[in-house]
mmCIF file of C-alpha atoms in Angstrom:
data_model
loop_
_atom_site.group_PDB
_atom_site.id
_atom_site.type_symbol
_atom_site.label_atom_id
_atom_site.label_comp_id
_atom_site.label_asym_id
_atom_site.label_seq_id
_atom_site.Cartn_x
_atom_site.Cartn_y
_atom_site.Cartn_z
ATOM 1 C CA MET A 8 161.596 234.031 185.090
ATOM 2 C CA MET A 9 158.904 236.305 183.615
ATOM 3 C CA GLN A 10 158.971 234.318 180.360
ATOM 4 C CA ASN A 11 158.444 231.038 182.215
ATOM 5 C CA THR A 12 155.501 232.521 184.087
ATOM 6 C CA ARG A 13 153.909 233.674 180.846
ATOM 7 C CA PHE A 14 154.488 230.254 179.264
ATOM 8 C CA PHE A 15 152.781 228.359 182.105
ATOM 9 C CA ALA A 16 149.905 230.831 182.163
ATOM 10 C CA LEU A 17 149.363 230.357 178.425
ATOM 11 C CA ALA A 18 149.582 226.558 178.749
ATOM 12 C CA ALA A 19 147.071 226.556 181.592
ATOM 13 C CA ALA A 20 144.649 228.698 179.580
ATOM 14 C CA VAL A 21 144.885 226.342 176.604
ATOM 15 C CA PHE A 22 144.458 223.284 178.834
ATOM 16 C CA LEU A 23 141.393 224.697 180.577
ATOM 17 C CA SER A 24 139.731 225.972 177.412
ATOM 18 C CA ALA A 25 140.241 222.740 175.414
ATOM 19 C CA PRO A 26 137.559 220.702 177.245
ATOM 20 C CA LEU A 27 135.152 223.632 176.929
ATOM 21 C CA THR A 28 135.797 223.858 173.187
ATOM 22 C CA ALA A 29 135.290 220.111 172.778
ATOM 23 C CA LEU A 30 132.131 220.254 174.883
ATOM 24 C CA ALA A 31 130.757 223.110 172.815
ATOM 25 C CA ALA A 32 131.340 221.071 169.649
ATOM 26 C CA VAL A 33 129.098 218.219 170.892
ATOM 27 C CA PRO A 34 125.621 218.728 169.387
ATOM 28 C CA GLU A 35 122.636 218.938 171.690
ATOM 29 C CA PRO A 36 120.585 215.709 171.679
ATOM 30 C CA LEU A 37 117.318 216.129 169.803
ATOM 31 C CA VAL A 38 114.202 216.137 171.960
ATOM 32 C CA PRO A 39 111.096 214.936 170.110
ATOM 33 C CA PRO A 40 107.855 216.928 170.369
ATOM 34 C CA HIS A 41 105.678 215.812 173.246
ATOM 35 C CA GLN A 42 102.521 213.993 172.213
ATOM 36 C CA LYS A 43 99.340 213.678 174.252
ATOM 37 C CA TRP A 44 98.937 210.068 175.402
ATOM 38 C CA ASP A 45 96.001 208.455 177.220
ATOM 39 C CA PHE A 46 98.438 206.698 179.559
ATOM 40 C CA ASP A 47 100.284 209.881 180.614
ATOM 41 C CA GLY A 48 100.188 211.087 184.197
ATOM 42 C CA PRO A 49 99.730 209.300 187.527
ATOM 43 C CA PHE A 50 96.171 208.248 186.700
ATOM 44 C CA GLY A 51 96.506 207.691 182.943
ATOM 45 C CA GLN A 52 95.002 204.540 181.470
ATOM 46 C CA PHE A 53 95.785 202.604 178.302
ATOM 47 C CA ASP A 54 93.051 202.594 175.664
ATOM 48 C CA GLN A 55 92.445 198.910 174.948
ATOM 49 C CA LYS A 56 91.196 199.583 171.420
ATOM 50 C CA ALA A 57 94.442 201.413 170.656
ATOM 51 C CA LEU A 58 96.441 198.558 172.220
ATOM 52 C CA GLN A 59 94.654 195.993 170.071
ATOM 53 C CA ARG A 60 95.289 198.032 166.939
ATOM 54 C CA GLY A 61 98.917 198.494 168.009
ATOM 55 C CA PHE A 62 99.372 194.767 168.473
ATOM 56 C CA MET A 63 98.003 194.243 164.978
ATOM 57 C CA VAL A 64 100.659 196.619 163.627
ATOM 58 C CA TYR A 65 103.362 194.825 165.601
ATOM 59 C CA ASP A 66 102.179 191.335 164.622
ATOM 60 C CA ARG A 67 101.779 192.052 160.910
ATOM 61 C CA ILE A 68 104.684 194.440 160.353
ATOM 62 C CA CYS A 69 107.203 194.744 163.185
ATOM 63 C CA SER A 70 107.393 191.062 164.141
ATOM 64 C CA THR A 71 108.977 190.150 160.795
ATOM 65 C CA CYS A 72 112.240 191.617 162.156
ATOM 66 C CA HIS A 73 111.741 192.378 165.876
ATOM 67 C CA GLY A 74 111.027 189.956 168.693
ATOM 68 C CA MET A 75 109.394 190.530 172.088
ATOM 69 C CA LYS A 76 111.008 187.941 174.327
ATOM 70 C CA ALA A 77 109.476 189.238 177.561
ATOM 71 C CA LEU A 78 105.839 188.645 176.517
ATOM 72 C CA THR A 79 103.813 185.453 176.278
ATOM 73 C CA TYR A 80 100.655 185.151 174.223
ATOM 74 C CA ASN A 81 98.675 184.856 177.464
ATOM 75 C CA ASP A 82 99.836 188.367 178.362
ATOM 76 C CA LEU A 83 97.606 189.675 175.562
ATOM 77 C CA SER A 84 94.628 189.223 177.878
ATOM 78 C CA GLY A 85 95.865 192.532 179.297
ATOM 79 C CA ILE A 86 94.876 194.325 176.085
ATOM 80 C CA GLY A 87 91.411 192.753 176.106
ATOM 81 C CA MET A 88 91.960 189.699 173.890
ATOM 82 C CA SER A 89 89.726 186.748 174.706
ATOM 83 C CA GLU A 90 91.059 183.303 175.656
ATOM 84 C CA GLN A 91 89.881 181.884 172.339
ATOM 85 C CA ALA A 92 91.509 184.667 170.331
ATOM 86 C CA ILE A 93 94.784 184.130 172.220
ATOM 87 C CA LEU A 94 94.579 180.366 171.648
ATOM 88 C CA ASP A 95 93.946 180.838 167.923
ATOM 89 C CA LEU A 96 96.784 183.346 167.654
ATOM 90 C CA ALA A 97 99.256 181.090 169.464
ATOM 91 C CA HIS A 98 98.285 178.080 167.336
ATOM 92 C CA SER A 99 98.940 180.108 164.183
ATOM 93 C CA LYS A 100 102.605 180.551 165.181
ATOM 94 C CA MET A 101 105.077 177.735 164.597
ATOM 95 C CA ILE A 102 107.501 177.436 167.522
ATOM 96 C CA ALA A 103 110.823 175.609 167.468
ATOM 97 C CA GLY A 104 110.508 172.215 169.139
ATOM 98 C CA PRO A 105 113.081 169.701 170.407
ATOM 99 C CA PRO A 106 115.243 167.863 167.847
ATOM 100 C CA ASP A 107 113.833 164.591 166.547
ATOM 101 C CA VAL A 108 115.536 161.207 166.981
ATOM 102 C CA SER A 109 117.893 161.929 164.096
ATOM 103 C CA GLY A 110 118.861 165.340 165.520
ATOM 104 C CA GLN A 111 116.892 167.364 162.988
ATOM 105 C CA PRO A 112 115.081 170.526 164.185
ATOM 106 C CA THR A 113 111.331 170.336 164.591
ATOM 107 C CA SER A 114 108.523 172.843 165.012
ATOM 108 C CA ARG A 115 105.112 172.772 166.656
ATOM 109 C CA PRO A 116 102.074 175.058 166.910
ATOM 110 C CA GLY A 117 102.407 177.639 169.634
ATOM 111 C CA ARG A 118 100.635 177.532 172.985
ATOM 112 C CA PRO A 119 99.243 180.464 174.976
ATOM 113 C CA ASP A 120 102.033 180.162 177.568
ATOM 114 C CA ASP A 121 104.770 180.367 174.906
ATOM 115 C CA HIS A 122 106.799 183.528 174.608
ATOM 116 C CA PHE A 123 106.321 185.504 171.414
ATOM 117 C CA ARG A 124 107.998 183.756 168.511
ATOM 118 C CA SER A 125 111.309 185.312 167.558
ATOM 119 C CA PRO A 126 111.828 186.002 163.840
ATOM 120 C CA PHE A 127 115.413 184.693 164.063
ATOM 121 C CA PRO A 128 116.907 181.645 165.801
ATOM 122 C CA SER A 129 119.579 183.783 167.513
ATOM 123 C CA ASP A 130 120.990 187.311 167.653
ATOM 124 C CA GLU A 131 123.983 186.114 165.626
ATOM 125 C CA ALA A 132 121.699 184.790 162.892
ATOM 126 C CA ALA A 133 119.706 188.040 162.978
ATOM 127 C CA ALA A 134 122.869 190.117 162.568
ATOM 128 C CA ALA A 135 124.092 187.917 159.715
ATOM 129 C CA MET A 136 120.781 188.275 157.863
ATOM 130 C CA MET A 137 120.289 191.999 158.573
ATOM 131 C CA GLY A 138 123.570 193.480 157.431
ATOM 132 C CA GLY A 139 125.582 192.984 160.611
ATOM 133 C CA ILE A 140 123.195 194.490 163.183
ATOM 134 C CA ALA A 141 120.501 192.463 164.931
ATOM 135 C CA PRO A 142 117.147 194.315 165.137
ATOM 136 C CA PRO A 143 116.506 195.231 168.795
ATOM 137 C CA ASP A 144 114.010 193.301 170.879
ATOM 138 C CA GLN A 145 110.971 195.516 171.445
ATOM 139 C CA SER A 146 109.860 194.228 174.851
ATOM 140 C CA ARG A 147 111.500 197.088 176.779
ATOM 141 C CA LEU A 148 112.224 199.509 173.944
ATOM 142 C CA ALA A 149 109.826 202.155 175.273
ATOM 143 C CA VAL A 150 111.582 202.380 178.659
ATOM 144 C CA ILE A 151 115.226 202.106 177.589
ATOM 145 C CA GLN A 152 114.878 204.661 174.795
ATOM 146 C CA PRO A 153 115.147 208.276 176.023
ATOM 147 C CA HIS A 154 111.826 210.140 175.719
ATOM 148 C CA GLY A 155 110.117 206.760 175.282
ATOM 149 C CA ALA A 156 106.757 207.103 173.580
ATOM 150 C CA ASP A 157 107.470 210.539 172.102
ATOM 151 C CA TRP A 158 110.689 209.323 170.469
ATOM 152 C CA LEU A 159 109.097 206.133 169.109
ATOM 153 C CA TYR A 160 106.279 208.129 167.508
ATOM 154 C CA ALA A 161 108.700 210.738 166.142
ATOM 155 C CA PHE A 162 110.956 208.016 164.728
ATOM 156 C CA LEU A 163 108.135 206.102 163.039
ATOM 157 C CA THR A 164 106.787 209.272 161.432
ATOM 158 C CA GLY A 165 110.211 210.849 160.851
ATOM 159 C CA TYR A 166 111.230 209.220 157.561
ATOM 160 C CA ARG A 167 111.735 211.692 154.714
ATOM 161 C CA MET A 168 111.058 210.264 151.259
ATOM 162 C CA PRO A 169 112.715 211.720 149.270
ATOM 163 C CA PRO A 170 115.406 212.941 151.707
ATOM 164 C CA PRO A 171 116.303 216.640 151.973
ATOM 165 C CA ALA A 172 118.354 218.012 149.108
ATOM 166 C CA ASP A 173 121.461 218.492 151.268
ATOM 167 C CA ALA A 174 121.299 215.017 152.868
ATOM 168 C CA PRO A 175 124.089 212.525 152.054
ATOM 169 C CA VAL A 176 123.077 209.665 149.782
ATOM 170 C CA VAL A 177 124.255 206.262 151.017
ATOM 171 C CA PRO A 178 123.083 203.094 149.224
ATOM 172 C CA GLY A 179 120.892 200.980 151.489
ATOM 173 C CA LYS A 180 120.312 203.812 153.983
ATOM 174 C CA PHE A 181 117.164 205.840 154.605
ATOM 175 C CA TYR A 182 116.802 209.372 155.957
ATOM 176 C CA ASN A 183 115.088 209.822 159.313
ATOM 177 C CA ASP A 184 114.928 213.027 161.353
ATOM 178 C CA TRP A 185 115.304 211.221 164.687
ATOM 179 C CA VAL A 186 118.339 208.946 164.415
ATOM 180 C CA ASP A 187 121.981 209.870 164.923
ATOM 181 C CA GLY A 188 123.408 211.020 161.622
ATOM 182 C CA HIS A 189 119.868 210.882 160.127
ATOM 183 C CA LEU A 190 120.657 207.657 158.220
ATOM 184 C CA ILE A 191 119.344 204.200 159.106
ATOM 185 C CA GLY A 192 119.336 200.824 157.381
ATOM 186 C CA MET A 193 115.687 200.054 158.254
ATOM 187 C CA PRO A 194 113.316 201.162 155.503
ATOM 188 C CA PRO A 195 110.116 203.004 156.479
ATOM 189 C CA PRO A 196 107.988 200.293 158.139
ATOM 190 C CA LEU A 197 104.626 202.052 157.861
ATOM 191 C CA MET A 198 102.602 203.197 154.884
ATOM 192 C CA ASN A 199 99.111 204.626 154.631
ATOM 193 C CA GLY A 200 96.493 201.898 154.397
ATOM 194 C CA MET A 201 98.935 198.987 154.544
ATOM 195 C CA ILE A 202 96.675 197.256 157.085
ATOM 196 C CA GLN A 203 92.926 197.440 157.676
ATOM 197 C CA TYR A 204 91.687 197.982 161.216
ATOM 198 C CA PRO A 205 88.595 195.910 162.104
ATOM 199 C CA ASP A 206 87.058 198.871 163.961
ATOM 200 C CA GLY A 207 87.200 201.055 160.844
ATOM 201 C CA THR A 208 89.864 203.460 162.151
ATOM 202 C CA PRO A 209 91.745 204.974 159.161
ATOM 203 C CA ALA A 210 95.161 203.310 159.042
ATOM 204 C CA THR A 211 97.272 206.373 158.313
ATOM 205 C CA VAL A 212 100.994 206.315 159.072
ATOM 206 C CA GLU A 213 100.390 208.640 162.032
ATOM 207 C CA GLN A 214 97.575 206.457 163.422
ATOM 208 C CA GLN A 215 99.583 203.250 163.049
ATOM 209 C CA ALA A 216 102.549 204.960 164.721
ATOM 210 C CA ARG A 217 100.409 206.090 167.680
ATOM 211 C CA ASP A 218 98.820 202.674 168.073
ATOM 212 C CA VAL A 219 102.005 200.615 167.916
ATOM 213 C CA THR A 220 103.736 203.103 170.237
ATOM 214 C CA SER A 221 100.933 202.652 172.766
ATOM 215 C CA PHE A 222 101.318 198.885 172.470
ATOM 216 C CA LEU A 223 105.098 199.047 172.970
ATOM 217 C CA VAL A 224 104.685 201.251 176.047
ATOM 218 C CA TRP A 225 102.137 198.780 177.418
ATOM 219 C CA ALA A 226 104.461 195.835 176.652
ATOM 220 C CA ALA A 227 107.205 197.496 178.681
ATOM 221 C CA ASP A 228 104.823 198.139 181.601
ATOM 222 C CA PRO A 229 101.767 195.864 181.274
ATOM 223 C CA HIS A 230 100.579 196.441 184.847
ATOM 224 C CA ARG A 231 100.350 200.245 184.579
ATOM 225 C CA ASN A 232 96.540 200.318 184.349
ATOM 226 C CA ALA A 233 96.128 198.183 187.477
ATOM 227 C CA ARG A 234 98.758 200.198 189.338
ATOM 228 C CA HIS A 235 97.130 203.510 188.396
ATOM 229 C CA ARG A 236 93.674 202.234 189.387
ATOM 230 C CA THR A 237 95.073 201.154 192.757
ATOM 231 C CA GLY A 238 96.712 204.546 193.177
ATOM 232 C CA LEU A 239 93.440 206.316 192.379
ATOM 233 C CA TRP A 240 91.547 204.282 194.996
ATOM 234 C CA VAL A 241 94.270 204.943 197.574
ATOM 235 C CA VAL A 242 94.048 208.696 196.910
ATOM 236 C CA LEU A 243 90.241 208.619 197.182
ATOM 237 C CA TYR A 244 90.508 206.602 200.406
ATOM 238 C CA LEU A 245 92.963 209.107 201.893
ATOM 239 C CA ILE A 246 90.734 212.016 200.873
ATOM 240 C CA GLY A 247 87.807 210.278 202.606
ATOM 241 C CA LEU A 248 89.879 209.849 205.762
ATOM 242 C CA LEU A 249 90.882 213.523 205.614
ATOM 243 C CA VAL A 250 87.231 214.623 205.342
ATOM 244 C CA LEU A 251 86.282 212.414 208.303
ATOM 245 C CA ALA A 252 89.232 213.724 210.325
ATOM 246 C CA ILE A 253 88.230 217.334 209.644
ATOM 247 C CA ALA A 254 84.588 216.617 210.556
ATOM 248 C CA TRP A 255 85.657 214.829 213.756
ATOM 249 C CA LYS A 256 87.954 217.733 214.688
ATOM 250 C CA LYS A 257 85.167 220.283 214.200
ATOM 251 C CA LYS A 258 82.763 218.188 216.248
ATOM 252 C CA THR A 259 85.300 217.746 219.040
ATOM 253 C CA TRP A 260 86.175 221.452 219.270
ATOM 254 C CA LYS A 261 82.524 222.439 219.122
ATOM 255 C CA ARG A 262 81.904 220.196 222.165
ATOM 256 C CA VAL A 263 84.906 221.681 223.995
ATOM 257 C CA LYS A 264 83.829 225.272 223.321
ATOM 258 C CA SER A 265 80.269 224.549 224.505
ATOM 259 C CA GLN A 266 81.591 223.453 227.897
#
């Protein structure tokens, strides 16, 4: 009887400790360093110059592989682009049109109300052309990715070329500090000076990463500026009401005390 008791006690200890051992073996998820962003906080506002530079990075670099299905060209008025600039941009993009009378695919110049042109006709075609994995759509990337803007910036600036000496070497893979396993099939998308900003801002990797991150955060929440402005006015309005209420209370009690 004593042997059976010892056996069950030992089995229970092993059973209870196994999940803890497995849990302890799971590595802690990496948390990227927090960056200071203009749009942080309840009253933060997007910097339109940064958004325009970020769109340039997206349009000239990221859009060759990544789409943004949730945005239309007209939405770019939210980053300060003029109607004419949006019209010219849309016209420069060739959009798939309806098949012709013989069933052949056609294309047409884009219109401002068109959604951003996708670089691939379908996710299946994208996966087939990109080694089996379709590049993710970037419309909501900043809100579905944990740590949002901080992770995007860390990822874009986290490539190590050459990789650390102890890193595994896998053909066709690149080392990045901020992806699982540190290996990714996407080569470093940004290089110093690969684009020229019209406002003269130096196009370092870090600056391009900050700008395109700001643009991706805006794309995921394009009404944040308006919402924060409304919130600021509501707070100011409530503060004004509070001041009036306090003044009215003092006036009322002063009248009561004088009686």
